[in-house]
C-alpha cells in the first residue's frame, strides 16, 4: 500500500515559492480540466517547472491535489469575536466561504471521490486537511473556558490537546490503549498521557480529545453537506441558526462524554 509521510528528502532544498506556484497551478488546472483530464504534465507546464520537479515533491496526482487544497484550509483563522457563539458563527461562515470557492470545491470533491477506493489517500486527507485544522476547535474550547462559557478540562487534558504527536490529543484518541500509543517515549512527558509512567491518556485527556473531535466533525460535516451536497449557501441566517442548534446541545454532549470516560465534572476555577 502506498504511504504518505514526511520522509527525509535529499538533494537541493525545496523552494517555498516553487511549491506555492505548483499548488496554485494545480488548483487552476483542476477547475479548468477536471480530475479526469488533469495530469502532472499540465501542472508542471502551468507552474513553469520540470515534471521531474513535481515527482520529487509529490509521488502522485492525488497527493498533489490534497496538498493543493490543504493550504487553502490553512487560511482559516479563529478570530476572537468576544463570545463562543460569535466565534462559532464566524468560523462557520469562513468554512462556507472557503468551500464556495471553485478551486476548493472542485479539488475537495475530486479527492473525496478518489479516496473511496484509496485507503492511503483517505489517510492523507485526514492528516493534511482534517488533522491540521483541529487546533481551531482546541483554541475555541480554551477561549470559551477562559470566559467561563464552558467548564474547564480535567487536569492534564490541555497538555495533550496541545500536542499533535500525543496519543491523548484531538484526532489521536483512537490510539489510547495501543501498544505504540500512550506508552511511547514521545508521550512519556505528557501529564495527560500518564506522565513518565506511560499509563496511557487519562480520562480528562480522552474526554477533551473526544469532545474536540465531536465538535469538529459536527461543524465541518454540516458545512460540507450544506455547500457540497445540498448546494445551498452558508449565509448569516444559516450560520446563526446552526450555531444555536450546536450550542444548545454542546453542554449536554460534553457532560455525557466526561461521564463515559470517567472524567467526572472538572472543578471550576
PDB file of C-alpha atoms in Angstrom:
ATOM      1  CA  UNK A   1       0.000   0.000   0.000  1.00  0.00           C
ATOM      2  CA  UNK A   2       1.293   3.457  -0.824  1.00  0.00           C
ATOM      3  CA  UNK A   3       2.040   5.647   2.129  1.00  0.00           C
ATOM      4  CA  UNK A   4       2.203   9.386   2.502  1.00  0.00           C
ATOM      5  CA  UNK A   5       4.595  10.561   5.145  1.00  0.00           C
ATOM      6  CA  UNK A   6       7.227  13.101   5.981  1.00  0.00           C
ATOM      7  CA  UNK A   7      10.175  11.032   4.834  1.00  0.00           C
ATOM      8  CA  UNK A   8      13.526  12.790   4.736  1.00  0.00           C
ATOM      9  CA  UNK A   9      14.292  14.101   1.254  1.00  0.00           C
ATOM     10  CA  UNK A  10      17.695  14.531  -0.299  1.00  0.00           C
ATOM     11  CA  UNK A  11      19.012  16.946  -2.870  1.00  0.00           C
ATOM     12  CA  UNK A  12      18.568  20.654  -3.137  1.00  0.00           C
ATOM     13  CA  UNK A  13      16.314  22.400  -0.576  1.00  0.00           C
ATOM     14  CA  UNK A  14      12.732  22.891  -1.641  1.00  0.00           C
ATOM     15  CA  UNK A  15      11.661  26.335  -2.744  1.00  0.00           C
ATOM     16  CA  UNK A  16       8.599  27.709  -0.983  1.00  0.00           C
ATOM     17  CA  UNK A  17       7.906  29.927  -3.986  1.00  0.00           C
ATOM     18  CA  UNK A  18       8.055  26.976  -6.378  1.00  0.00           C
ATOM     19  CA  UNK A  19       5.791  24.918  -4.148  1.00  0.00           C
ATOM     20  CA  UNK A  20       3.257  27.744  -3.954  1.00  0.00           C
ATOM     21  CA  UNK A  21       3.307  28.147  -7.742  1.00  0.00           C
ATOM     22  CA  UNK A  22       2.826  24.412  -8.254  1.00  0.00           C
ATOM     23  CA  UNK A  23      -0.097  24.194  -5.825  1.00  0.00           C
ATOM     24  CA  UNK A  24      -1.757  27.264  -7.376  1.00  0.00           C
ATOM     25  CA  UNK A  25      -1.291  25.786 -10.855  1.00  0.00           C
ATOM     26  CA  UNK A  26      -2.823  22.531  -9.631  1.00  0.00           C
ATOM     27  CA  UNK A  27      -5.959  24.261  -8.405  1.00  0.00           C
ATOM     28  CA  UNK A  28      -6.331  26.295 -11.604  1.00  0.00           C
ATOM     29  CA  UNK A  29      -5.809  23.271 -13.847  1.00  0.00           C
ATOM     30  CA  UNK A  30      -8.240  21.198 -11.827  1.00  0.00           C
ATOM     31  CA  UNK A  31     -11.009  23.772 -12.205  1.00  0.00           C
ATOM     32  CA  UNK A  32     -10.398  24.087 -15.944  1.00  0.00           C
ATOM     33  CA  UNK A  33      -9.741  20.441 -16.812  1.00  0.00           C
ATOM     34  CA  UNK A  34     -11.436  18.409 -14.125  1.00  0.00           C
ATOM     35  CA  UNK A  35      -9.956  15.441 -12.286  1.00  0.00           C
ATOM     36  CA  UNK A  36     -10.015  13.027 -15.220  1.00  0.00           C
ATOM     37  CA  UNK A  37      -8.059  15.244 -17.618  1.00  0.00           C
ATOM     38  CA  UNK A  38      -5.646  16.703 -15.086  1.00  0.00           C
ATOM     39  CA  UNK A  39      -2.076  15.414 -15.432  1.00  0.00           C
ATOM     40  CA  UNK A  40       1.203  16.117 -13.706  1.00  0.00           C
ATOM     41  CA  UNK A  41       2.466  17.411 -17.057  1.00  0.00           C
ATOM     42  CA  UNK A  42      -0.320  20.015 -17.169  1.00  0.00           C
ATOM     43  CA  UNK A  43       0.602  21.256 -13.714  1.00  0.00           C
ATOM     44  CA  UNK A  44       4.327  21.364 -14.488  1.00  0.00           C
ATOM     45  CA  UNK A  45       3.750  23.404 -17.635  1.00  0.00           C
ATOM     46  CA  UNK A  46       1.493  25.900 -15.891  1.00  0.00           C
ATOM     47  CA  UNK A  47       3.883  26.272 -12.948  1.00  0.00           C
ATOM     48  CA  UNK A  48       6.919  26.611 -15.210  1.00  0.00           C
ATOM     49  CA  UNK A  49       8.809  23.689 -13.667  1.00  0.00           C
ATOM     50  CA  UNK A  50      10.059  20.351 -14.936  1.00  0.00           C
ATOM     51  CA  UNK A  51       7.801  17.355 -14.445  1.00  0.00           C
ATOM     52  CA  UNK A  52      10.631  15.655 -12.557  1.00  0.00           C
ATOM     53  CA  UNK A  53      10.439  18.516 -10.046  1.00  0.00           C
ATOM     54  CA  UNK A  54       6.817  17.602  -9.310  1.00  0.00           C
ATOM     55  CA  UNK A  55       7.609  13.941  -8.818  1.00  0.00           C
ATOM     56  CA  UNK A  56      10.433  14.776  -6.436  1.00  0.00           C
ATOM     57  CA  UNK A  57       7.859  16.533  -4.264  1.00  0.00           C
ATOM     58  CA  UNK A  58       4.667  14.548  -4.857  1.00  0.00           C
ATOM     59  CA  UNK A  59       4.540  10.936  -5.946  1.00  0.00           C
ATOM     60  CA  UNK A  60       1.043  11.085  -7.432  1.00  0.00           C
ATOM     61  CA  UNK A  61      -1.696  13.370  -8.676  1.00  0.00           C
ATOM     62  CA  UNK A  62      -3.830  12.508  -5.661  1.00  0.00           C
ATOM     63  CA  UNK A  63      -1.124  13.545  -3.227  1.00  0.00           C
ATOM     64  CA  UNK A  64      -0.556  16.786  -5.123  1.00  0.00           C
ATOM     65  CA  UNK A  65      -4.239  17.738  -5.205  1.00  0.00           C
ATOM     66  CA  UNK A  66      -4.693  17.049  -1.483  1.00  0.00           C
ATOM     67  CA  UNK A  67      -1.819  19.381  -0.656  1.00  0.00           C
ATOM     68  CA  UNK A  68      -3.169  21.968  -3.090  1.00  0.00           C
ATOM     69  CA  UNK A  69      -6.480  22.141  -1.247  1.00  0.00           C
ATOM     70  CA  UNK A  70      -4.949  21.712   2.228  1.00  0.00           C
ATOM     71  CA  UNK A  71      -3.111  25.034   2.008  1.00  0.00           C
ATOM     72  CA  UNK A  72      -6.447  26.754   1.407  1.00  0.00           C
ATOM     73  CA  UNK A  73      -7.809  25.382   4.669  1.00  0.00           C
ATOM     74  CA  UNK A  74      -4.707  26.739   6.394  1.00  0.00           C
ATOM     75  CA  UNK A  75      -6.167  30.193   5.711  1.00  0.00           C
ATOM     76  CA  UNK A  76      -8.874  29.615   8.341  1.00  0.00           C
ATOM     77  CA  UNK A  77      -8.409  31.733  11.460  1.00  0.00           C
ATOM     78  CA  UNK A  78     -10.371  31.683  14.697  1.00  0.00           C
ATOM     79  CA  UNK A  79     -10.857  35.363  15.377  1.00  0.00           C
ATOM     80  CA  UNK A  80     -11.822  36.380  18.901  1.00  0.00           C
ATOM     81  CA  UNK A  81     -15.332  37.794  18.482  1.00  0.00           C
ATOM     82  CA  UNK A  82     -15.980  38.112  22.207  1.00  0.00           C
ATOM     83  CA  UNK A  83     -18.187  35.081  22.797  1.00  0.00           C
ATOM     84  CA  UNK A  84     -18.383  31.395  21.934  1.00  0.00           C
ATOM     85  CA  UNK A  85     -21.478  32.000  19.842  1.00  0.00           C
ATOM     86  CA  UNK A  86     -19.850  34.740  17.793  1.00  0.00           C
ATOM     87  CA  UNK A  87     -16.652  32.717  17.372  1.00  0.00           C
ATOM     88  CA  UNK A  88     -18.565  29.685  16.090  1.00  0.00           C
ATOM     89  CA  UNK A  89     -20.718  31.741  13.717  1.00  0.00           C
ATOM     90  CA  UNK A  90     -17.631  33.391  12.270  1.00  0.00           C
ATOM     91  CA  UNK A  91     -15.863  30.057  11.756  1.00  0.00           C
ATOM     92  CA  UNK A  92     -18.931  28.531  10.116  1.00  0.00           C
ATOM     93  CA  UNK A  93     -19.109  31.434   7.673  1.00  0.00           C
ATOM     94  CA  UNK A  94     -15.374  31.185   6.950  1.00  0.00           C
ATOM     95  CA  UNK A  95     -15.616  27.490   6.114  1.00  0.00           C
ATOM     96  CA  UNK A  96     -18.682  28.122   3.981  1.00  0.00           C
ATOM     97  CA  UNK A  97     -16.921  30.863   2.016  1.00  0.00           C
ATOM     98  CA  UNK A  98     -13.868  28.659   1.542  1.00  0.00           C
ATOM     99  CA  UNK A  99     -15.918  25.727   0.257  1.00  0.00           C
ATOM    100  CA  UNK A 100     -17.812  28.018  -2.090  1.00  0.00           C
ATOM    101  CA  UNK A 101     -14.620  28.870  -3.960  1.00  0.00           C
ATOM    102  CA  UNK A 102     -14.444  26.889  -7.245  1.00  0.00           C
ATOM    103  CA  UNK A 103     -10.885  25.701  -6.657  1.00  0.00           C
ATOM    104  CA  UNK A 104     -11.690  24.400  -3.169  1.00  0.00           C
ATOM    105  CA  UNK A 105     -14.964  22.788  -4.171  1.00  0.00           C
ATOM    106  CA  UNK A 106     -13.532  21.064  -7.241  1.00  0.00           C
ATOM    107  CA  UNK A 107     -10.405  19.801  -5.515  1.00  0.00           C
ATOM    108  CA  UNK A 108     -12.164  18.578  -2.375  1.00  0.00           C
ATOM    109  CA  UNK A 109     -14.927  16.749  -4.227  1.00  0.00           C
ATOM    110  CA  UNK A 110     -12.361  15.118  -6.528  1.00  0.00           C
ATOM    111  CA  UNK A 111     -10.094  13.778  -3.801  1.00  0.00           C
ATOM    112  CA  UNK A 112     -13.024  12.668  -1.656  1.00  0.00           C
ATOM    113  CA  UNK A 113     -14.383  10.644  -4.581  1.00  0.00           C
ATOM    114  CA  UNK A 114     -10.975   9.103  -5.236  1.00  0.00           C
ATOM    115  CA  UNK A 115     -10.433   8.317  -1.557  1.00  0.00           C
ATOM    116  CA  UNK A 116     -13.448   5.998  -1.575  1.00  0.00           C
ATOM    117  CA  UNK A 117     -11.232   3.370  -3.235  1.00  0.00           C
ATOM    118  CA  UNK A 118      -7.839   4.502  -1.935  1.00  0.00           C
ATOM    119  CA  UNK A 119      -7.213   3.986   1.808  1.00  0.00           C
ATOM    120  CA  UNK A 120      -3.827   5.725   1.645  1.00  0.00           C
ATOM    121  CA  UNK A 121      -5.459   8.797   0.132  1.00  0.00           C
ATOM    122  CA  UNK A 122      -8.061   8.827   2.903  1.00  0.00           C
ATOM    123  CA  UNK A 123      -5.257   8.895   5.450  1.00  0.00           C
ATOM    124  CA  UNK A 124      -3.584  11.783   3.678  1.00  0.00           C
ATOM    125  CA  UNK A 125      -6.826  13.770   3.596  1.00  0.00           C
ATOM    126  CA  UNK A 126      -7.290  13.128   7.300  1.00  0.00           C
ATOM    127  CA  UNK A 127      -3.750  14.214   8.135  1.00  0.00           C
ATOM    128  CA  UNK A 128      -3.289  17.108   5.696  1.00  0.00           C
ATOM    129  CA  UNK A 129      -6.742  18.679   5.887  1.00  0.00           C
ATOM    130  CA  UNK A 130      -8.732  17.394   8.847  1.00  0.00           C
ATOM    131  CA  UNK A 131      -5.928  16.879  11.348  1.00  0.00           C
ATOM    132  CA  UNK A 132      -4.291  20.214  10.658  1.00  0.00           C
ATOM    133  CA  UNK A 133      -7.468  22.158  11.432  1.00  0.00           C
ATOM    134  CA  UNK A 134      -8.478  20.526  14.717  1.00  0.00           C
ATOM    135  CA  UNK A 135      -6.367  23.094  16.531  1.00  0.00           C
ATOM    136  CA  UNK A 136      -9.119  25.625  15.772  1.00  0.00           C
ATOM    137  CA  UNK A 137     -11.541  23.681  17.968  1.00  0.00           C
ATOM    138  CA  UNK A 138      -8.919  23.306  20.712  1.00  0.00           C
ATOM    139  CA  UNK A 139      -8.328  27.059  20.601  1.00  0.00           C
ATOM    140  CA  UNK A 140     -12.040  27.824  20.617  1.00  0.00           C
ATOM    141  CA  UNK A 141     -12.740  25.500  23.553  1.00  0.00           C
ATOM    142  CA  UNK A 142      -9.943  27.004  25.588  1.00  0.00           C
ATOM    143  CA  UNK A 143     -11.054  30.533  24.859  1.00  0.00           C
ATOM    144  CA  UNK A 144     -14.622  29.677  25.873  1.00  0.00           C
ATOM    145  CA  UNK A 145     -13.331  28.041  29.061  1.00  0.00           C
ATOM    146  CA  UNK A 146     -11.346  31.157  29.929  1.00  0.00           C
ATOM    147  CA  UNK A 147     -14.525  33.205  29.510  1.00  0.00           C
ATOM    148  CA  UNK A 148     -16.437  30.775  31.727  1.00  0.00           C
ATOM    149  CA  UNK A 149     -18.726  29.714  28.873  1.00  0.00           C
ATOM    150  CA  UNK A 150     -17.591  26.073  29.073  1.00  0.00           C
ATOM    151  CA  UNK A 151     -16.378  24.113  32.111  1.00  0.00           C
ATOM    152  CA  UNK A 152     -12.600  23.622  32.371  1.00  0.00           C
ATOM    153  CA  UNK A 153     -10.991  20.374  31.296  1.00  0.00           C
ATOM    154  CA  UNK A 154      -9.746  17.881  33.835  1.00  0.00           C
ATOM    155  CA  UNK A 155      -6.052  18.206  34.803  1.00  0.00           C
ATOM    156  CA  UNK A 156      -3.676  17.111  32.053  1.00  0.00           C
ATOM    157  CA  UNK A 157      -6.203  17.407  29.245  1.00  0.00           C
ATOM    158  CA  UNK A 158      -4.799  20.632  27.810  1.00  0.00           C
ATOM    159  CA  UNK A 159      -1.288  19.228  27.730  1.00  0.00           C
ATOM    160  CA  UNK A 160      -2.490  16.518  25.381  1.00  0.00           C
ATOM    161  CA  UNK A 161      -4.615  18.831  23.267  1.00  0.00           C
ATOM    162  CA  UNK A 162      -1.574  20.985  22.563  1.00  0.00           C
ATOM    163  CA  UNK A 163       0.483  18.136  21.133  1.00  0.00           C
ATOM    164  CA  UNK A 164      -0.192  16.728  17.677  1.00  0.00           C
ATOM    165  CA  UNK A 165       2.016  13.705  18.420  1.00  0.00           C
ATOM    166  CA  UNK A 166       0.374  12.911  21.732  1.00  0.00           C
ATOM    167  CA  UNK A 167      -1.953   9.891  21.901  1.00  0.00           C
ATOM    168  CA  UNK A 168      -4.331  11.908  24.066  1.00  0.00           C
ATOM    169  CA  UNK A 169      -4.575  14.828  21.667  1.00  0.00           C
ATOM    170  CA  UNK A 170      -7.517  15.557  19.411  1.00  0.00           C
ATOM    171  CA  UNK A 171      -7.562  13.193  16.491  1.00  0.00           C
ATOM    172  CA  UNK A 172      -5.368  10.643  18.267  1.00  0.00           C
ATOM    173  CA  UNK A 173      -7.815   9.364  20.853  1.00  0.00           C
ATOM    174  CA  UNK A 174      -8.148   6.117  18.919  1.00  0.00           C
ATOM    175  CA  UNK A 175      -4.560   5.266  19.865  1.00  0.00           C
ATOM    176  CA  UNK A 176      -5.430   5.142  23.559  1.00  0.00           C
ATOM    177  CA  UNK A 177      -4.507   1.756  24.865  1.00  0.00           C
ATOM    178  CA  UNK A 178      -2.483   0.780  21.788  1.00  0.00           C
ATOM    179  CA  UNK A 179       0.941  -0.740  22.139  1.00  0.00           C
ATOM    180  CA  UNK A 180       2.652   2.108  20.326  1.00  0.00           C
ATOM    181  CA  UNK A 181       0.459   4.931  21.594  1.00  0.00           C
ATOM    182  CA  UNK A 182       0.212   6.157  25.167  1.00  0.00           C
ATOM    183  CA  UNK A 183       3.217   4.159  26.362  1.00  0.00           C
ATOM    184  CA  UNK A 184       5.556   5.560  23.713  1.00  0.00           C
ATOM    185  CA  UNK A 185       8.644   7.563  24.565  1.00  0.00           C
ATOM    186  CA  UNK A 186       7.256  10.614  22.761  1.00  0.00           C
ATOM    187  CA  UNK A 187       4.306  10.762  25.173  1.00  0.00           C
ATOM    188  CA  UNK A 188       6.278   9.926  28.303  1.00  0.00           C
ATOM    189  CA  UNK A 189       6.491  13.546  29.424  1.00  0.00           C
ATOM    190  CA  UNK A 190       2.807  14.313  28.867  1.00  0.00           C
ATOM    191  CA  UNK A 191       0.753  14.600  32.028  1.00  0.00           C
ATOM    192  CA  UNK A 192      -2.479  13.742  30.246  1.00  0.00           C
ATOM    193  CA  UNK A 193      -0.928  10.530  28.887  1.00  0.00           C
ATOM    194  CA  UNK A 194       0.026   9.244  32.295  1.00  0.00           C
ATOM    195  CA  UNK A 195       3.325  11.106  32.615  1.00  0.00           C
ATOM    196  CA  UNK A 196       6.561   9.207  32.868  1.00  0.00           C
ATOM    197  CA  UNK A 197       4.662   6.097  33.864  1.00  0.00           C
ATOM    198  CA  UNK A 198       3.303   5.823  30.333  1.00  0.00           C
ATOM    199  CA  UNK A 199      -0.042   4.532  31.570  1.00  0.00           C
ATOM    200  CA  UNK A 200      -1.973   5.995  28.693  1.00  0.00           C
ATOM    201  CA  UNK A 201      -4.243   9.020  28.322  1.00  0.00           C
ATOM    202  CA  UNK A 202      -6.160   9.787  31.482  1.00  0.00           C
ATOM    203  CA  UNK A 203      -9.936  10.221  31.424  1.00  0.00           C
ATOM    204  CA  UNK A 204      -9.604  14.007  31.203  1.00  0.00           C
ATOM    205  CA  UNK A 205      -7.391  13.774  28.124  1.00  0.00           C
ATOM    206  CA  UNK A 206      -9.669  11.258  26.448  1.00  0.00           C
ATOM    207  CA  UNK A 207     -12.740  13.361  27.180  1.00  0.00           C
ATOM    208  CA  UNK A 208     -11.105  16.527  25.802  1.00  0.00           C
ATOM    209  CA  UNK A 209      -9.966  14.703  22.666  1.00  0.00           C
ATOM    210  CA  UNK A 210     -13.373  13.170  22.043  1.00  0.00           C
ATOM    211  CA  UNK A 211     -15.156  16.492  22.619  1.00  0.00           C
ATOM    212  CA  UNK A 212     -12.795  18.200  20.183  1.00  0.00           C
ATOM    213  CA  UNK A 213     -13.346  15.528  17.548  1.00  0.00           C
ATOM    214  CA  UNK A 214     -17.105  15.654  18.002  1.00  0.00           C
ATOM    215  CA  UNK A 215     -17.341  19.438  17.639  1.00  0.00           C
ATOM    216  CA  UNK A 216     -15.018  19.428  14.626  1.00  0.00           C
ATOM    217  CA  UNK A 217     -16.958  16.643  12.906  1.00  0.00           C
ATOM    218  CA  UNK A 218     -20.319  18.309  13.528  1.00  0.00           C
ATOM    219  CA  UNK A 219     -19.243  21.731  12.255  1.00  0.00           C
ATOM    220  CA  UNK A 220     -17.207  20.532   9.280  1.00  0.00           C
ATOM    221  CA  UNK A 221     -19.722  17.847   8.354  1.00  0.00           C
ATOM    222  CA  UNK A 222     -22.681  20.215   8.442  1.00  0.00           C
ATOM    223  CA  UNK A 223     -20.969  22.903   6.361  1.00  0.00           C
ATOM    224  CA  UNK A 224     -19.617  20.402   3.817  1.00  0.00           C
ATOM    225  CA  UNK A 225     -23.082  18.878   3.432  1.00  0.00           C
ATOM    226  CA  UNK A 226     -24.690  22.299   3.124  1.00  0.00           C
ATOM    227  CA  UNK A 227     -22.293  23.563   0.446  1.00  0.00           C
ATOM    228  CA  UNK A 228     -21.180  20.488  -1.495  1.00  0.00           C
ATOM    229  CA  UNK A 229     -24.178  18.147  -1.183  1.00  0.00           C
ATOM    230  CA  UNK A 230     -27.201  20.405  -0.812  1.00  0.00           C
ATOM    231  CA  UNK A 231     -25.570  23.203  -2.842  1.00  0.00           C
ATOM    232  CA  UNK A 232     -27.082  25.799  -0.521  1.00  0.00           C
ATOM    233  CA  UNK A 233     -25.350  28.931   0.773  1.00  0.00           C
ATOM    234  CA  UNK A 234     -23.884  29.243   4.232  1.00  0.00           C
ATOM    235  CA  UNK A 235     -25.268  32.716   4.794  1.00  0.00           C
ATOM    236  CA  UNK A 236     -25.542  34.682   8.017  1.00  0.00           C
ATOM    237  CA  UNK A 237     -29.007  33.374   8.840  1.00  0.00           C
ATOM    238  CA  UNK A 238     -27.993  29.728   8.383  1.00  0.00           C
ATOM    239  CA  UNK A 239     -24.775  30.209  10.360  1.00  0.00           C
ATOM    240  CA  UNK A 240     -26.756  31.762  13.222  1.00  0.00           C
ATOM    241  CA  UNK A 241     -29.398  29.008  13.252  1.00  0.00           C
ATOM    242  CA  UNK A 242     -26.771  26.271  13.077  1.00  0.00           C
ATOM    243  CA  UNK A 243     -24.796  27.825  15.934  1.00  0.00           C
ATOM    244  CA  UNK A 244     -27.923  27.973  18.070  1.00  0.00           C
ATOM    245  CA  UNK A 245     -28.513  24.271  17.434  1.00  0.00           C
ATOM    246  CA  UNK A 246     -24.886  23.390  18.119  1.00  0.00           C
ATOM    247  CA  UNK A 247     -24.507  25.350  21.336  1.00  0.00           C
ATOM    248  CA  UNK A 248     -27.843  24.200  22.654  1.00  0.00           C
ATOM    249  CA  UNK A 249     -26.528  20.664  22.744  1.00  0.00           C
ATOM    250  CA  UNK A 250     -22.847  21.212  23.480  1.00  0.00           C
ATOM    251  CA  UNK A 251     -23.118  21.281  27.263  1.00  0.00           C
ATOM    252  CA  UNK A 252     -25.100  18.042  27.432  1.00  0.00           C
ATOM    253  CA  UNK A 253     -22.797  16.296  24.935  1.00  0.00           C
ATOM    254  CA  UNK A 254     -19.689  17.395  26.812  1.00  0.00           C
ATOM    255  CA  UNK A 255     -21.147  16.171  30.118  1.00  0.00           C
ATOM    256  CA  UNK A 256     -22.054  12.813  28.587  1.00  0.00           C
ATOM    257  CA  UNK A 257     -18.541  12.308  27.204  1.00  0.00           C
ATOM    258  CA  UNK A 258     -16.992  13.117  30.583  1.00  0.00           C
ATOM    259  CA  UNK A 259     -19.242  10.549  32.243  1.00  0.00           C
ATOM    260  CA  UNK A 260     -18.428   7.900  29.620  1.00  0.00           C
ATOM    261  CA  UNK A 261     -14.688   8.428  30.064  1.00  0.00           C
ATOM    262  CA  UNK A 262     -14.909   8.543  33.843  1.00  0.00           C
ATOM    263  CA  UNK A 263     -13.593  12.099  33.930  1.00  0.00           C
ATOM    264  CA  UNK A 264     -16.440  13.394  36.032  1.00  0.00           C
ATOM    265  CA  UNK A 265     -17.047  17.103  36.318  1.00  0.00           C
ATOM    266  CA  UNK A 266     -13.880  19.170  36.347  1.00  0.00           C
ATOM    267  CA  UNK A 267     -13.772  21.661  39.197  1.00  0.00           C
ATOM    268  CA  UNK A 268     -14.463  25.215  38.225  1.00  0.00           C
ATOM    269  CA  UNK A 269     -11.603  27.669  38.617  1.00  0.00           C
TER     270      UNK A 269
END
